[in-house]
Backbone as a ProteinNet text record, in pm:
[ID]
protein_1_A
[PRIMARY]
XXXXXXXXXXXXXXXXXXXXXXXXXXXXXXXXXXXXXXXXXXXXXXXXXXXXXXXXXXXXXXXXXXXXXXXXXXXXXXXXXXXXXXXXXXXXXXXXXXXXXXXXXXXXXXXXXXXXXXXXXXXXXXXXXXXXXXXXXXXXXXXXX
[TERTIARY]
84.4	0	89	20.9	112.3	84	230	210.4	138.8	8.2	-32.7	15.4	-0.7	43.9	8.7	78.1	67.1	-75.2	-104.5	-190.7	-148.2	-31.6	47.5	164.9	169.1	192.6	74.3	-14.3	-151.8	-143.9	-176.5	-168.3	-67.7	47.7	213.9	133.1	74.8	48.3	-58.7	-151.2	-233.4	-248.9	-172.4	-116.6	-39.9	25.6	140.9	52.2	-53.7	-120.4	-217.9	-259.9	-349.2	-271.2	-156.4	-48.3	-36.7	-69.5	-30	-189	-287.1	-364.8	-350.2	-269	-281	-234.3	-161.1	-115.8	-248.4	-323.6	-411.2	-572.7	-527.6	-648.6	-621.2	-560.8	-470.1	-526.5	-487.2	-484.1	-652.8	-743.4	-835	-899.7	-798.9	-820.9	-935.9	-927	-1046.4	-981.5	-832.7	-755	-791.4	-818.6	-824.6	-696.9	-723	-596.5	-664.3	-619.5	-690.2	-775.2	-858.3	-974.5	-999.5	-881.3	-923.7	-828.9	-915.4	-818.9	-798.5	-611.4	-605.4	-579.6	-695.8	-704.9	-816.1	-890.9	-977.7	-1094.7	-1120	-1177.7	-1200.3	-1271	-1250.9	-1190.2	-1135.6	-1069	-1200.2	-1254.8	-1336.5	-1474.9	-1485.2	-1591.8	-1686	-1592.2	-1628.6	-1646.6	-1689.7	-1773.5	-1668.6	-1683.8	-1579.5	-1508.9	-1466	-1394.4	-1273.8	-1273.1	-1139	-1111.2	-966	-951.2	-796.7	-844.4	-677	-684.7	-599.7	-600.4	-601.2	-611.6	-621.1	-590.3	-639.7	-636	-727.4	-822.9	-953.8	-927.6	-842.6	-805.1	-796.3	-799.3	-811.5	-955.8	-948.1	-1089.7	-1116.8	-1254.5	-1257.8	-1374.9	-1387.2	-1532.4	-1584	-1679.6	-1743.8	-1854.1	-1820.7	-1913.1	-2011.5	-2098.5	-2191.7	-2304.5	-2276.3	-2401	-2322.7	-2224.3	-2222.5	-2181.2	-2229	-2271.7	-2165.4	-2088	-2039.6	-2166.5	-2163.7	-2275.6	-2208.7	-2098.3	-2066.3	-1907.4	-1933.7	-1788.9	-1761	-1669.9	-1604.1	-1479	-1466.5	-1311.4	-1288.2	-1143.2	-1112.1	-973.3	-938.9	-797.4	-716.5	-818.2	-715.9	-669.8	-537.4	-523.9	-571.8	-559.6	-624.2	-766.1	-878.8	-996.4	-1005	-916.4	-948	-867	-794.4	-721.4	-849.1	-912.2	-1037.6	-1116.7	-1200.1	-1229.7	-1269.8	-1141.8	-1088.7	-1068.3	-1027.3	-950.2	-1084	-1148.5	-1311.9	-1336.2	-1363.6	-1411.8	-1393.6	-1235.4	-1155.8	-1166.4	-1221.4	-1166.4	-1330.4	-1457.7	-1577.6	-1586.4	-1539	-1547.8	-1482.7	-1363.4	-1309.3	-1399.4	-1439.6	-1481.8	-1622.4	-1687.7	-1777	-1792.2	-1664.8	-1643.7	-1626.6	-1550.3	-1526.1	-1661.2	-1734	-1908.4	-1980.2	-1952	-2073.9	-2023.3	-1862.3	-1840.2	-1859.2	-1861.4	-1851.3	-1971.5	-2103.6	-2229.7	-2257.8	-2293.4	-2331.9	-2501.5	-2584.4	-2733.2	-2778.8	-2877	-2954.1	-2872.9	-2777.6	-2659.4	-2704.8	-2685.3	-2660.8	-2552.3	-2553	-2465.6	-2370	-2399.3	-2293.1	-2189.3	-2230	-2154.1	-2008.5	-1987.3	-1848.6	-1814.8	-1879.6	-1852	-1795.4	-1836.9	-1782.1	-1662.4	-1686.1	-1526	-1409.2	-1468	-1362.9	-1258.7	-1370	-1366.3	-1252.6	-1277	-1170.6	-1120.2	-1056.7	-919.3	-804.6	-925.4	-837.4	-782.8	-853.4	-827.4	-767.3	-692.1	-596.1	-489.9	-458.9	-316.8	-334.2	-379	-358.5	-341.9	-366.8	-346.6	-411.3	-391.3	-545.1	-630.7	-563.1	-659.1	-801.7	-711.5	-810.4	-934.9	-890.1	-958.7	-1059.4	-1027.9	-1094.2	-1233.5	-1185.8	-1285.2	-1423.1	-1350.1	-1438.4	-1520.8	-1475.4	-1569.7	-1656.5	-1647.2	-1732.7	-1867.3	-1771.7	-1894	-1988.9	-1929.6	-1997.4	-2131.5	-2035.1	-2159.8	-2281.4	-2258	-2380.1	-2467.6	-2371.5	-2485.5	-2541.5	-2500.1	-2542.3	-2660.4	-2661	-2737.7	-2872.4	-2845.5	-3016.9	-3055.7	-2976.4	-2972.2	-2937.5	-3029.5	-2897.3	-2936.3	-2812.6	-2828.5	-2948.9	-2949.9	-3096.5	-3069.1	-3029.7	-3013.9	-3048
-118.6	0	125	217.5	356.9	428.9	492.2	574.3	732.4	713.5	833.8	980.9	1097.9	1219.8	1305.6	1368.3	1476.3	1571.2	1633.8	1773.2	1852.4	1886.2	1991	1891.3	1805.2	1751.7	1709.9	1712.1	1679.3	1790.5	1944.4	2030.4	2015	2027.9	2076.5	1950.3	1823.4	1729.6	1832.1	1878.3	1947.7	2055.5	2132.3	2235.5	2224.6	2100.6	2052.6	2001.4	1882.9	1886.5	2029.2	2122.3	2227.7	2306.2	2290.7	2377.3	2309.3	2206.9	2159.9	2216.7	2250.5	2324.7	2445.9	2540.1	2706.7	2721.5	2652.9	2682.3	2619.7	2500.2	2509.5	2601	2627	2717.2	2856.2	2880.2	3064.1	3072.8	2957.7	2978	3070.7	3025.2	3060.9	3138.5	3201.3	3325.9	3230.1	3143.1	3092.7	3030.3	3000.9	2954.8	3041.2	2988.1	3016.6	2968.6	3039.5	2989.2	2874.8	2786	2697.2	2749.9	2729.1	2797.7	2683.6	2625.4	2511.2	2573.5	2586.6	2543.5	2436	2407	2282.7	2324.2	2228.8	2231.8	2155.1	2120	2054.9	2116.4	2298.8	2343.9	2484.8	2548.5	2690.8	2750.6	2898.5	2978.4	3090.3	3065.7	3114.6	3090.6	2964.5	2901.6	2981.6	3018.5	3015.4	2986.5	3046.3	2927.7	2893	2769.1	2741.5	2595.4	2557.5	2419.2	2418.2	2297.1	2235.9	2097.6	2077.2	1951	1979.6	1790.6	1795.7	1634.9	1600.7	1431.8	1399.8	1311	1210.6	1065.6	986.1	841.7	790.7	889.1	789	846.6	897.3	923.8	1045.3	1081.5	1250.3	1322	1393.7	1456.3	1563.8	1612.2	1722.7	1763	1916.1	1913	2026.8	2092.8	2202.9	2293.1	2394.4	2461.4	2548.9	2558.3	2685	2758.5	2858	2886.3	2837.5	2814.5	2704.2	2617.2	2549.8	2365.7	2321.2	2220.5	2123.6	2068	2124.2	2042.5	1904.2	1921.4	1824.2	1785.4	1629.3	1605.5	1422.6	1414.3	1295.6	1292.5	1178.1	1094.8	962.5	962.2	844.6	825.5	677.1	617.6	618.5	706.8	639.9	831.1	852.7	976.7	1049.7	927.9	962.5	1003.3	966.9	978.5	1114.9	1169.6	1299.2	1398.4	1384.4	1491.7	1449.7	1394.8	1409.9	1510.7	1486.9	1528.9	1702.3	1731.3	1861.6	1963.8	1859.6	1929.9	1913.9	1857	1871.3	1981.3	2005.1	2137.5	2251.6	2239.1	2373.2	2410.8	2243.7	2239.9	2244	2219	2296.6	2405.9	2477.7	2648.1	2714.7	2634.3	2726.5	2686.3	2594.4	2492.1	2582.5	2649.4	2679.3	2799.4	2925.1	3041.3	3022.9	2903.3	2924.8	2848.5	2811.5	2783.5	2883.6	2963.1	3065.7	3155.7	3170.5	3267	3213.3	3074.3	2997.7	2888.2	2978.9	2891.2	2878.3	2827.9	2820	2832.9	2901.7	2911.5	2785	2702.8	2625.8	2487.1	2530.5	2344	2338.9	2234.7	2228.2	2271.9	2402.9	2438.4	2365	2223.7	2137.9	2103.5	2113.2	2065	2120	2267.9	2333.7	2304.6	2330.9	2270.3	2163.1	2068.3	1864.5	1869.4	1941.5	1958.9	2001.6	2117.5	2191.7	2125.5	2058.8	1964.7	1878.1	1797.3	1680.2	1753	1850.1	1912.2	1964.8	2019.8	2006.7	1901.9	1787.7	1676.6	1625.4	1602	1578.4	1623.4	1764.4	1789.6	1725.9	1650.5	1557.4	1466.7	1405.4	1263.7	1114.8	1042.5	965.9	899.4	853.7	829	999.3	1049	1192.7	1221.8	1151.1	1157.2	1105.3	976.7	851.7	842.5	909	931.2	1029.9	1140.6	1228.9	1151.7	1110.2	1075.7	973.5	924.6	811.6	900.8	1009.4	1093.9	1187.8	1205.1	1298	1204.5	1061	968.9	915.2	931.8	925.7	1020.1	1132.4	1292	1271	1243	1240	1114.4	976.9	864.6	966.7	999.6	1055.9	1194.5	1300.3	1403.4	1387.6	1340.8	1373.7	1482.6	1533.9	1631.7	1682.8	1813.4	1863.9	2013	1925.7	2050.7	1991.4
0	0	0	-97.9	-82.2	47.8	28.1	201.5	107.9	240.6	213	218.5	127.4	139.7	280	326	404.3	366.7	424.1	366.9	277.3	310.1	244.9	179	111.4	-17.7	-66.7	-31.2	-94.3	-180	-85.8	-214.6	-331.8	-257.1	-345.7	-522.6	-466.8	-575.3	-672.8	-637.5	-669	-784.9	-701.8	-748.7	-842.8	-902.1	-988.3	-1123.6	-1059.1	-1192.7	-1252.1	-1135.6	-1191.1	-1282.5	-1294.8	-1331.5	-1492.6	-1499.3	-1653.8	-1731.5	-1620.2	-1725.2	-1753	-1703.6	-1731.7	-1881.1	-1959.8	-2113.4	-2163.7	-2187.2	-2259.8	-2232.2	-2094	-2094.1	-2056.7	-2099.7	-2098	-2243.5	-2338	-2528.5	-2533.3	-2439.4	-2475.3	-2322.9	-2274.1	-2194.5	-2061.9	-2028	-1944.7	-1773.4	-1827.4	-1740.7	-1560.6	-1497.4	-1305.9	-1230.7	-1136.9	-1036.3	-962.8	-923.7	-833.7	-674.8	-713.8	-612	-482.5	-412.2	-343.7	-178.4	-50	50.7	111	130	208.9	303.1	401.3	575.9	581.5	697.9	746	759.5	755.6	719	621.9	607.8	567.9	688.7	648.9	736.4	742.7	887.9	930.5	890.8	864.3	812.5	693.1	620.2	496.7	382.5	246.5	199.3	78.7	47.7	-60.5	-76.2	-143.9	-132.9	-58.1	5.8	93.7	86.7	97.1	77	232.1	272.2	351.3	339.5	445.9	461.9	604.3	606.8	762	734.9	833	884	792	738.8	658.1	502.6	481.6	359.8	262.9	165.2	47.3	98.3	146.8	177.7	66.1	22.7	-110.4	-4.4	42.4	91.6	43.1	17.4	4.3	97.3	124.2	296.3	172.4	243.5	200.8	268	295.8	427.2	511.3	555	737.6	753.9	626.5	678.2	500.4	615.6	460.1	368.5	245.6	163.8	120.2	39.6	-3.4	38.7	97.1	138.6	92.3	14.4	-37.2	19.3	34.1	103.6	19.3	7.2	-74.4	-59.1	14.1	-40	-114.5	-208.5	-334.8	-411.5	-435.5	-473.7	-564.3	-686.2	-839.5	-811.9	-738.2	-746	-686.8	-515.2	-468.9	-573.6	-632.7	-740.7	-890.2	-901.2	-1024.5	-1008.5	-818.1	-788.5	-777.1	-741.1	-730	-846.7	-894.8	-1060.5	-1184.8	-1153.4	-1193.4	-1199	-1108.4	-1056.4	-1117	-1097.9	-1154.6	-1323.8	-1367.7	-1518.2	-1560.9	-1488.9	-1521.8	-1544.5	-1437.1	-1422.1	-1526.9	-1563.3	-1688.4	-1855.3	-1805.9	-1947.1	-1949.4	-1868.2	-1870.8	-1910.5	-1861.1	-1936.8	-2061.4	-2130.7	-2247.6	-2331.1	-2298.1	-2350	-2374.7	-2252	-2243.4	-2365.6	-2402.2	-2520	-2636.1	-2646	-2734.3	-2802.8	-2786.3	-2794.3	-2959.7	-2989.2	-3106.2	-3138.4	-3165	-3201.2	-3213.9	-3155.7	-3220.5	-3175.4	-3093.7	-3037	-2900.7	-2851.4	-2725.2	-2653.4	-2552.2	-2473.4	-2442.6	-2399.3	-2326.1	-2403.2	-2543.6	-2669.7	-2622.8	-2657.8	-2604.4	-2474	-2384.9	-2257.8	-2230.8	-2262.8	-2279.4	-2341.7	-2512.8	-2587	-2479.7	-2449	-2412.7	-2232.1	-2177	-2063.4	-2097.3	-2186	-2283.2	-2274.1	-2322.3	-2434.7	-2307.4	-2180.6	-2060.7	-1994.5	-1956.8	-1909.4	-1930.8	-2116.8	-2163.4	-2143.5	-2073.2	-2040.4	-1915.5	-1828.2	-1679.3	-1744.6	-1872.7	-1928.9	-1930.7	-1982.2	-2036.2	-1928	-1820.9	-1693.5	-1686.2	-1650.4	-1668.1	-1756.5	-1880.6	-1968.8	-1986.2	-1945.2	-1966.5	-1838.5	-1734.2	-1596	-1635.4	-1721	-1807.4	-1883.7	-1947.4	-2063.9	-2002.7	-1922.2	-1867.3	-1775.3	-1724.2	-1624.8	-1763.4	-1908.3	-1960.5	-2005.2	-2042.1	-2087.2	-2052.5	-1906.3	-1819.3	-1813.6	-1816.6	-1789.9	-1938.5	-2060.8	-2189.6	-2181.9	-2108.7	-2141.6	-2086.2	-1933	-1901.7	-1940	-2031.1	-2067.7	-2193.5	-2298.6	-2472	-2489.2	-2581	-2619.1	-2713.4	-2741.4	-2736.3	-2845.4	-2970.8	-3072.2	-3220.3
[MASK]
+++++++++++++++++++++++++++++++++++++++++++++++++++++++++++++++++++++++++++++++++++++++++++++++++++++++++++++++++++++++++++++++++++++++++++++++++

């Protein structure tokens, strides 16, 4: 079994793959800084994503209002760095949709593209996690143009 990361190599890991996205998503002006704190909670219980580690494994959580809405833990690294870097690679995937709609398509169309084209600089595990989560949102949602 791998020895688990620290907190703070949790980020330093983090921060290393968020970093192989700023060139493909700079090309198209959409690129973010990573919007994530590591600790166990927000600083001053505020609202926003956090991730740290413990005894039970990668924590990703999200506060809002107060209260953690959403909190995942996982053994396994690859899944809390998907997690995370999801996130980051929606938000940009999503600026570059909203500039990038086409009349009469389905929104998600650019969105999904543009999702892939990031995921691919983390490399084909990355990829491959995507396309499996787009295919699902696509089986009970097809597209609609």
């Amino acid at each position: 079994m791998l020895k688990r990361l620290s907190t703070s190599e949790f980020k330093n890991y983090i921060h290393e793959l968020h970093e192989k996205l700023r060139v493909p998503a700079s090309r198209d002006g959409v690129f973010r800084e990573l919007d994530v704190y590591f600790g166990p909670s927000r600083p001053q219980n505020s609202e926003g994503a956090f991730a740290f580690t413990d005894e039970y494994g990668y924590h990703y959580a999200f506060s809002e209002k107060g209260k953690v809405r959403i909190h995942k833990v996982s053994d396994d690294i690859f899944d809390a760095s998907y997690w995370i870097l999801s996130d980051q690679i929606f938000e940009m995937a999503l600026d570059y949709a909203t500039y990038h709609q086409t009349p009469g398509r389905d929104f998600r169309r650019p969105l999904f593209a543009k999702e892939l084209e990031l995921f691919k600089a983390l490399g084909p595990n990355y990829v491959k996690r995507a396309e499996i989560a787009i295919d699902e949102i696509l089986k009970r949602e097809p597209y609609r143009d």
